[in-house]
Coordinates of C-alpha atoms and ligand atoms in Angstrom, one line a residue:
X378 CA -0.1 0.2 0.1
X379 CA 1.4 3.3 -1.0
X380 CA 0.3 6.2 1.3
X381 CA 2.0 9.1 -0.8
X382 CA 1.2 11.0 -4.1
X383 CA 3.6 11.9 -6.9
X384 CA 5.1 15.4 -7.1
X385 CA 2.9 16.0 -10.2
X386 CA -0.3 14.9 -8.4
X387 CA 0.6 17.5 -5.7
X388 CA 1.4 20.1 -8.1
X389 CA -2.3 19.2 -9.7
X390 CA -3.7 19.5 -6.0
X391 CA -2.1 23.0 -5.5
X392 CA -3.5 24.3 -9.2
X393 CA -6.8 23.1 -8.0
X394 CA -6.9 24.5 -4.7
X395 CA -6.0 27.9 -6.0
X396 CA -8.8 27.8 -8.7
X397 CA -11.4 26.5 -6.0
X398 CA -10.5 29.1 -3.5
X399 CA -10.9 31.9 -6.2
X400 CA -14.2 30.5 -7.5
X401 CA -16.2 29.4 -4.9
X402 CA -18.4 32.2 -3.5
X403 CA -18.0 32.8 0.2
X404 CA -21.9 33.2 0.5
X405 CA -22.0 29.2 0.1
X406 CA -20.4 28.7 3.4
X407 CA -22.8 31.0 5.1
X408 CA -24.9 28.9 7.6
X409 CA -28.5 28.4 5.9
X410 CA -27.5 29.5 2.6
X411 CA -28.3 26.2 0.8
X412 CA -31.2 25.3 3.1
X413 CA -33.0 28.5 2.0
X414 CA -32.9 27.6 -1.9
X415 CA -35.6 25.7 -3.3
X416 CA -34.8 22.6 -5.5
X417 CA -34.6 24.3 -8.8
X418 CA -32.5 27.3 -7.5
X419 CA -29.9 24.9 -5.6
X420 CA -29.7 22.8 -8.8
X421 CA -29.3 25.9 -11.2
X422 CA -26.3 27.2 -9.1
X423 CA -24.6 23.8 -8.9
X424 CA -25.0 23.2 -12.7
X425 CA -23.8 26.8 -13.7
X426 CA -20.7 26.4 -11.3
X427 CA -19.8 23.2 -12.5
X428 CA -19.9 24.2 -16.0
X429 CA -17.6 26.8 -15.3
X430 CA -15.4 24.5 -13.6
X431 CA -15.2 22.0 -16.6
X432 CA -14.5 25.4 -18.8
X433 CA -11.5 25.9 -16.5
X434 CA -10.3 22.4 -17.2
X435 CA -11.2 20.8 -13.8
X436 CA -13.4 18.0 -15.1
X437 CA -13.0 14.7 -16.7
X438 CA -9.6 14.2 -14.7
X439 CA -9.2 10.8 -15.8
X440 CA -10.9 10.9 -19.0
X441 CA -8.5 10.9 -22.3
X442 CA -7.7 14.5 -23.6
X443 CA -9.2 13.4 -26.8
X444 CA -12.6 13.7 -25.1
X445 CA -11.7 17.0 -23.3
X446 CA -10.4 15.3 -20.1
X447 CA -7.3 16.0 -18.4
X448 CA -5.7 12.3 -18.9
X449 CA -4.7 12.4 -15.4
X450 CA -3.9 9.5 -13.0
X451 CA -6.4 7.7 -10.5
X452 CA -4.2 9.5 -7.7
X453 CA -5.2 13.0 -9.5
X454 CA -8.8 11.8 -9.3
X455 CA -8.6 10.9 -5.8
X456 CA -7.1 14.4 -5.1
X457 CA -9.7 15.9 -7.3
X458 CA -12.3 14.3 -5.1
X459 CA -10.8 15.1 -1.9
X460 CA -10.3 18.8 -2.6
X461 CA -13.8 19.1 -3.6
X462 CA -14.9 18.0 -0.3
X463 CA -12.1 20.2 1.7
X464 CA -13.3 23.2 -0.1
X465 CA -16.9 22.6 0.7
X466 CA -17.5 22.3 -3.2
X467 CA -21.3 21.5 -4.0
X468 CA -21.8 17.9 -5.0
X469 CA -22.0 17.4 -9.0
X470 CA -25.3 17.6 -10.8
X471 CA -24.4 14.9 -13.1
X472 CA -23.1 12.0 -11.3
X473 CA -25.0 9.2 -13.1
X474 CA -23.6 10.6 -16.5
X475 CA -20.1 11.3 -15.6
X476 CA -19.4 8.3 -13.5
X477 CA -21.3 5.6 -15.6
X478 CA -22.5 6.6 -19.0
X479 CA -19.3 8.6 -20.3
X480 CA -16.8 5.9 -19.8
X481 CA -19.2 3.2 -21.4
X482 CA -19.7 5.4 -24.3
X483 CA -16.0 6.0 -24.8
X484 CA -15.7 2.1 -24.6
X485 CA -18.5 0.7 -26.6
X486 CA -20.3 3.9 -28.2
X487 CA -20.6 4.7 -31.9
X488 CA -18.4 7.4 -33.0
X489 CA -21.7 9.8 -33.3
X490 CA -22.6 8.8 -29.7
X491 CA -19.1 9.6 -28.5
X492 CA -19.3 13.1 -30.2
X493 CA -22.9 14.0 -29.3
X494 CA -22.8 12.9 -25.6
X495 CA -19.3 13.3 -23.9
X496 CA -18.4 16.8 -24.6
X497 CA -22.0 18.3 -23.7
X498 CA -22.0 16.2 -20.6
X499 CA -18.6 17.4 -19.5
X500 CA -19.9 20.9 -19.9
X501 CA -23.1 20.1 -17.9
X502 CA -25.2 21.0 -21.0
X503 CA -27.1 17.7 -20.8
X504 CA -28.0 16.0 -17.3
X505 CA -28.2 12.3 -17.7
X506 CA -30.5 10.2 -15.4
X507 CA -30.4 6.2 -14.9
X508 CA -33.4 4.4 -15.7
X509 CA -32.9 0.9 -14.3
X510 CA -35.1 0.6 -11.1
X511 CA -38.8 -0.3 -11.6
X512 CA -41.7 -0.7 -9.1
X513 CA -41.2 -4.4 -9.7
X514 CA -37.5 -4.6 -10.1
X515 CA -34.7 -3.2 -8.0
X516 CA -32.2 -5.4 -6.7
X517 CA -33.5 -7.9 -9.4
X518 CA -33.1 -5.7 -12.2
X519 CA -33.6 -8.6 -14.7
X520 CA -37.3 -8.5 -13.7
X521 CA -37.9 -5.3 -15.6
X522 CA -40.8 -4.9 -17.7
X523 CA -40.7 -1.6 -19.6
X524 CA -41.2 -2.3 -23.1
X525 CA -39.7 -1.1 -26.3
X526 CA -41.7 -1.9 -29.5
X527 CA -40.0 -1.4 -32.9
X528 CA -41.8 0.9 -35.2
X529 CA -39.7 1.8 -38.3
X530 CA -36.4 3.5 -37.3
X531 CA -37.6 4.0 -33.8
X532 CA -38.6 2.1 -30.6
X533 CA -42.0 3.0 -28.8
X534 CA -41.3 2.8 -25.1
X535 CA -44.2 2.1 -22.3
X536 CA -43.6 1.6 -18.8
X537 CA -42.2 3.2 -15.6
X538 CA -39.1 3.8 -13.8
X539 CA -38.6 4.9 -10.2
X540 CA -36.1 6.2 -7.6
X541 CA -34.7 8.2 -10.7
X542 CA -32.0 10.7 -9.4
X543 CA -32.7 14.1 -10.9
X544 CA -35.7 12.9 -12.6
X545 CA -37.2 16.3 -12.8
X546 CA -34.0 18.1 -13.8
X547 CA -32.8 15.6 -16.3
X548 CA -32.5 16.0 -20.0
X549 CA -31.9 12.3 -21.0
X550 CA -32.2 9.1 -19.6
X551 CA -30.1 5.8 -20.0
X552 CA -32.9 3.2 -19.9
X553 CA -33.2 -0.5 -19.4
X554 CA -36.0 -1.5 -21.7
X555 CA -37.2 -5.2 -23.0
X556 CA -37.2 -4.8 -26.6
X557 CA -37.7 -8.5 -27.6
X558 CA -41.3 -9.5 -26.9
X559 CA -41.7 -12.6 -24.9
X560 CA -38.0 -12.5 -23.7
X561 CA -37.3 -13.0 -20.1
X562 CA -34.5 -12.3 -17.4
X563 CA -31.4 -10.9 -18.8
X564 CA -32.2 -11.6 -22.4
X565 CA -34.0 -9.1 -24.9
X566 CA -33.0 -6.0 -23.1
X567 CA -31.7 -2.8 -24.8
X568 CA -30.0 0.3 -23.3
X569 CA -31.8 3.2 -24.7
X570 CA -30.6 6.6 -24.7
X571 CA -34.3 8.5 -24.2
X572 CA -34.7 12.1 -24.8
X573 CA -36.8 13.2 -21.7
X574 CA -38.1 16.5 -23.3
X575 CA -40.8 15.0 -25.3
X576 CA -44.5 14.5 -24.6
X577 CA -44.2 10.6 -24.1
X578 CA -42.2 11.1 -21.2
X579 CA -43.5 12.4 -17.8
X580 CA -41.1 12.8 -14.8
X581 CA -42.5 13.3 -11.4
X582 CA -40.7 14.2 -8.4
X583 CA -40.9 12.1 -5.0
X584 CA -40.8 14.0 -1.9
X585 CA -38.2 12.5 0.5
X586 CA -38.3 12.8 4.4
X587 CA -35.8 15.5 4.0
X588 CA -38.1 17.6 2.1
X589 CA -35.9 17.5 -1.0
X590 CA -37.0 15.6 -4.2
X591 CA -33.6 14.7 -5.7
X592 CA -35.2 11.6 -7.1
X593 CA -38.6 10.8 -8.7
X594 CA -40.4 8.5 -11.0
X595 CA -40.5 8.7 -14.9
X596 CA -43.5 7.5 -17.1
X597 CA -42.9 6.4 -20.5
X598 CA -46.2 6.7 -22.6
X599 CA -45.5 6.0 -26.3
X600 CA -42.2 7.6 -25.9
X601 CA -40.1 7.5 -29.1
X602 CA -36.2 7.0 -29.5
X603 CA -34.6 6.3 -32.6
X604 CA -32.9 2.7 -32.8
X605 CA -29.5 4.2 -33.5
X606 CA -29.9 5.7 -29.7
X607 CA -29.2 2.3 -28.4
X608 CA -25.9 2.0 -26.4
X609 CA -24.1 -1.5 -27.2
X610 CA -26.0 -3.8 -29.3
X611 CA -30.0 -4.2 -29.5
X612 CA -30.9 -6.9 -27.2
X613 CA -27.8 -7.0 -25.6
X614 CA -28.5 -4.3 -23.0
X615 CA -27.7 -6.5 -20.0
X616 CA -24.0 -6.7 -21.1
X617 CA -24.0 -3.1 -21.5
X618 CA -25.4 -2.5 -18.1
X619 CA -22.8 -4.7 -16.5
X620 CA -19.9 -3.0 -18.4
X621 CA -21.6 0.6 -17.1
X622 CA -21.8 -0.4 -13.5
X623 CA -18.4 -1.7 -13.5
X624 CA -17.1 1.9 -13.7
X625 CA -17.7 2.6 -10.3
X626 CA -15.0 0.1 -9.3
X627 CA -11.8 1.9 -8.5
X628 CA -13.5 4.6 -6.7
X629 CA -11.2 4.9 -4.0
X630 CA -13.2 6.3 -1.1
X631 CA -10.5 8.9 0.0
X632 CA -13.1 11.9 -0.6
X633 CA -15.8 9.8 1.3
X634 CA -13.3 9.5 4.3
X635 CA -12.6 13.1 4.0
X636 CA -16.1 14.2 4.0
X637 CA -17.1 11.8 7.0
X638 CA -13.9 12.6 9.1
X639 CA -15.2 16.5 8.8
X640 CA -18.7 15.4 9.9
X641 CA -17.3 13.5 12.7
X642 CA -15.7 16.6 14.2
X643 CA -19.1 18.5 13.7
X644 CA -20.9 15.6 15.6
X645 CA -18.3 15.8 18.5
X646 CA -19.0 19.7 18.6
X647 CA -22.6 18.8 18.9
X648 CA -22.0 16.5 21.7
X649 CA -19.7 19.1 23.7
X650 CA -22.4 21.8 23.1
X651 CA -25.1 19.4 24.8
X652 CA -22.5 18.3 27.6
X653 CA -22.8 14.8 26.3
X654 CA -18.9 14.4 25.5
X655 CA -18.3 13.3 29.0
X656 CA -20.9 10.5 28.6
X657 CA -19.0 7.3 28.6
X658 CA -21.5 5.5 26.4
X659 CA -21.3 8.3 24.1
X660 CA -17.5 8.5 24.1
X661 CA -17.5 4.7 23.5
X662 CA -19.6 5.1 20.4
X663 CA -17.7 8.0 19.2
X664 CA -14.2 6.0 19.6
X665 CA -15.9 3.1 17.7
X666 CA -16.9 5.2 14.7
X667 CA -13.5 7.1 14.5
X668 CA -11.8 3.6 14.4
X669 CA -14.2 2.7 11.6
X670 CA -13.3 5.9 9.6
X671 CA -9.5 5.1 10.0
X672 CA -10.3 1.6 8.6
X673 CA -12.0 3.4 5.9
X674 CA -9.1 5.7 5.2
X675 CA -6.6 2.9 5.0
X676 CA -8.8 0.5 2.9
X677 CA -9.2 3.5 0.5
X678 CA -5.6 3.9 0.1
X679 CA -5.2 0.1 -0.5
X680 CA -7.8 0.5 -3.3
X681 CA -6.3 3.5 -4.7
X682 CA -2.7 1.7 -4.7
X683 CA -4.3 -1.3 -6.6
X684 CA -5.9 0.7 -9.0
X685 CA -2.9 2.8 -9.7
X686 CA -0.7 -0.3 -10.4
X687 CA -3.6 -1.2 -13.1
X688 CA -5.5 -4.0 -11.2
X689 CA -8.9 -4.2 -11.6
X690 CA -10.6 -5.0 -8.3
X691 CA -13.6 -6.6 -9.8
X692 CA -16.0 -8.0 -7.1
X693 CA -13.9 -6.8 -4.3
X694 CA -15.5 -3.3 -5.2
X695 CA -18.7 -4.6 -3.1
X696 CA -16.5 -4.5 -0.1
X697 CA -15.5 -0.8 -0.8
X698 CA -19.2 0.1 -1.1
X699 CA -20.1 -1.8 2.0
X700 CA -17.6 -0.4 4.2
X701 CA -18.1 3.3 3.3
X702 CA -21.8 3.3 3.3
X703 CA -22.1 1.2 6.7
X704 CA -19.3 3.6 8.1
X705 CA -21.5 6.7 7.1
X706 CA -24.6 5.2 8.7
X707 CA -23.0 4.2 11.9
X708 CA -21.8 7.8 12.3
X709 CA -25.0 9.3 11.8
X710 CA -26.6 6.9 14.2
X711 CA -24.2 8.1 16.9
X712 CA -25.4 11.7 16.0
X713 CA -29.1 10.6 16.4
X714 CA -28.1 9.0 20.0
X715 CA -26.4 12.1 21.0
X716 CA -29.3 14.3 19.9
X717 CA -31.6 12.7 22.2
X718 CA -34.6 15.2 22.7
X719 CA -33.3 17.7 20.3
X720 CA -33.9 15.1 17.6
X721 CA -36.7 17.2 16.3
X722 CA -35.1 20.5 16.7
X723 CA -33.5 22.7 14.1
X724 CA -31.2 24.6 16.4
X725 CA -29.5 23.7 19.6
X726 CA -29.6 26.2 22.7
X727 CA -26.2 27.6 21.8
X728 CA -27.4 28.5 18.2
X729 CA -25.9 25.8 16.4
X730 CA -27.7 25.2 13.2
X731 CA -28.7 21.6 13.0
X732 CA -30.5 21.6 9.6
X733 CA -27.5 20.6 7.4
X734 CA -26.7 18.1 10.0
X735 CA -30.0 16.4 10.1
X736 CA -30.2 16.5 6.1
X737 CA -27.0 14.2 6.3
X738 CA -28.6 12.1 9.1
X739 CA -31.5 11.3 6.8
X740 CA -29.5 11.0 3.8
X741 CA -27.5 8.2 5.4
X742 CA -30.5 5.9 5.5
X743 CA -30.3 5.9 1.7
X744 CA -26.8 4.8 1.3
X745 CA -27.2 1.3 2.1
X746 CA -29.8 0.7 -0.6
X747 CA -28.7 2.7 -3.9
X748 CA -25.9 1.5 -5.9
X749 CA -26.6 -2.2 -4.7
X750 CA -27.9 -2.8 -1.1
X751 CA -25.9 -4.0 1.7
X752 CA -27.6 -7.4 1.9
X753 CA -26.8 -7.9 -2.1
X754 CA -23.1 -6.5 -1.7
X755 CA -22.8 -9.3 1.2
X756 CA -23.9 -11.7 -1.2
X757 CA -21.7 -10.6 -4.0
X758 CA -18.8 -10.8 -1.6
X759 CA -19.5 -14.1 -0.2
X760 CA -20.1 -15.9 -3.4
X761 CA -17.7 -14.1 -5.9
X762 CA -14.6 -13.0 -3.6
X763 CA -14.8 -15.6 -1.0
X764 CA -16.1 -18.3 -3.3
X765 CA -18.7 -19.4 -0.4
X766 CA -21.4 -21.7 -1.7
X767 CA -25.0 -19.8 -2.6
Ligands
LIG1381 C1 -31.4 7.8 -2.9 C2 -31.4 7.0 -4.0 C3 -31.2 7.2 -5.3 C4 -31.5 6.2 -6.4 N1 -31.3 6.6 -7.7 C5 -31.5 5.6 -8.7 C6 -31.5 6.0 -10.1 O1 -30.9 7.1 -10.3 N2 -31.7 5.2 -11.0 C7 -32.2 4.0 -10.6 O2 -32.4 3.1 -11.5 N3 -32.4 3.6 -9.5 C8 -32.1 4.4 -8.3 N4 -32.3 4.1 -7.0 C9 -32.8 2.7 -6.7 C10 -32.1 1.7 -6.2 O3 -31.0 1.3 -7.2 C11 -32.8 0.5 -5.7 O4 -33.6 1.2 -4.6 C12 -32.1 -0.5 -5.1 O5 -31.5 -1.3 -6.3 C13 -33.0 -1.7 -4.5 O6 -34.1 -1.9 -5.1 P1 -35.5 -2.0 -4.5 O7 -35.6 -0.5 -3.7 O8 -36.7 -2.2 -5.4 O9 -35.5 -2.9 -3.1 P2 -35.5 -4.5 -3.1 O10 -34.7 -4.9 -4.4 O11 -37.1 -4.9 -3.3 O12 -35.1 -4.9 -1.9 C14 -35.8 -4.9 -0.8 C15 -34.9 -5.6 0.5 O13 -34.8 -7.0 0.1 C16 -33.2 -7.2 0.0 N5 -32.8 -8.0 -1.0 C17 -33.4 -7.8 -2.2 N6 -32.8 -8.9 -2.9 C18 -31.8 -9.8 -2.0 C19 -31.2 -10.9 -2.1 N7 -30.8 -11.3 -3.4 N8 -30.5 -11.3 -1.1 C20 -30.6 -10.8 0.0 N9 -31.4 -9.7 0.1 C21 -32.1 -9.2 -0.9 C22 -32.5 -5.9 -0.2 O14 -31.2 -5.7 0.3 C23 -33.6 -4.9 0.6 O15 -33.3 -4.9 2.1 C24 -32.1 5.0 -6.0 C25 -32.4 4.7 -4.6 C26 -32.1 5.5 -3.7 C27 -32.5 5.0 -2.2

């Protein structure tokens, strides 16, 4: 395991840090700034800022230069993610496009798809959604029933997707659709790239317990998509999806560690403010999550070292997902216990604004579900990494 970065990577860190300090408005750090915005305004600010960042050359860090990326190393990407957290930069508004779709298009897209998709995505001109989950198909994705019927040069799509991140702000959606009538399970599915700005597509927000609607449901009612807007071969969408999902592998988790470690300090400050920092049970809990956090840091450096050496982690990536998501959730469960009777409040007696912390505590419930639930990750680890019987 290598715990250091190269001189070139550290130079990149300095350059990025200077740009961020000059380009993140001070008001974004003002308590209550983000909470006062509605979903649309929040999204617009983040979208514009991310476009400016891309135009300044700080996007697609590991993408080849021919696609407008920086051609950087995995270490540079880890530094980039870490610096975004340290600068309190807003989260990307295009995570599904940038993480999953772009590398898949680079790998198996047609020339026309590469040209039409990658540049506009990098500049945030097109926000991509992921249309996999359905009311009857989540972990068991092969149970999906959204149908595409061939009509001349087009497919006509009918069905419903759900839990679609950015549904109401999305421009296009990469969608798993059953295009072979009568096909079952993994066969006969295609990945269609559907324009969401058409009358046959209706995206509706789903209100979460935090009050935000960062995901929604998408209804297809005779939506049309040209057959040329299929990523990979028609009927071979399962293979395309497996390739697409593999691009999450190699995400090292360093930035998660950095973010969670800062949140840990904020949680300790809440315990101090409430005089609970001397409670031996709370101290024990805090020590336990701090230990988990340090394990996450070391695991992340291990993953980064492996990826830097060109090793594909394969199914071991399930262990990374399990580790960061469960550590995050444990951390925020300790916060809930510290709050006690203040759990329903927005502020502490000393004036501390709890809203951003409460939002994280609520968000933490979701991380062991999306991107493959913890139970499914444990199955994968048991069967595919450890070779245990089914
Ligand atoms: C915040 C958030 C954002 C999301 N964004 C998107 C998105 O943009 N696009 C998209 O397509 N989807 C998205 N999802 C959906 C997500 O991928 C699904 O919620 C997830 O795949 C689980 O599916 P499900 O909700 O249908 O639960 P189910 O699959 O019905 O699972 C219910 C429970 O059963 C367990 N379980 C299921 N199968 C097994 C098994 N074989 N062994 C053991 N236990 C099992 C699960 O772990 C879970 O506890 C998002 C979800 C969330 C929470």
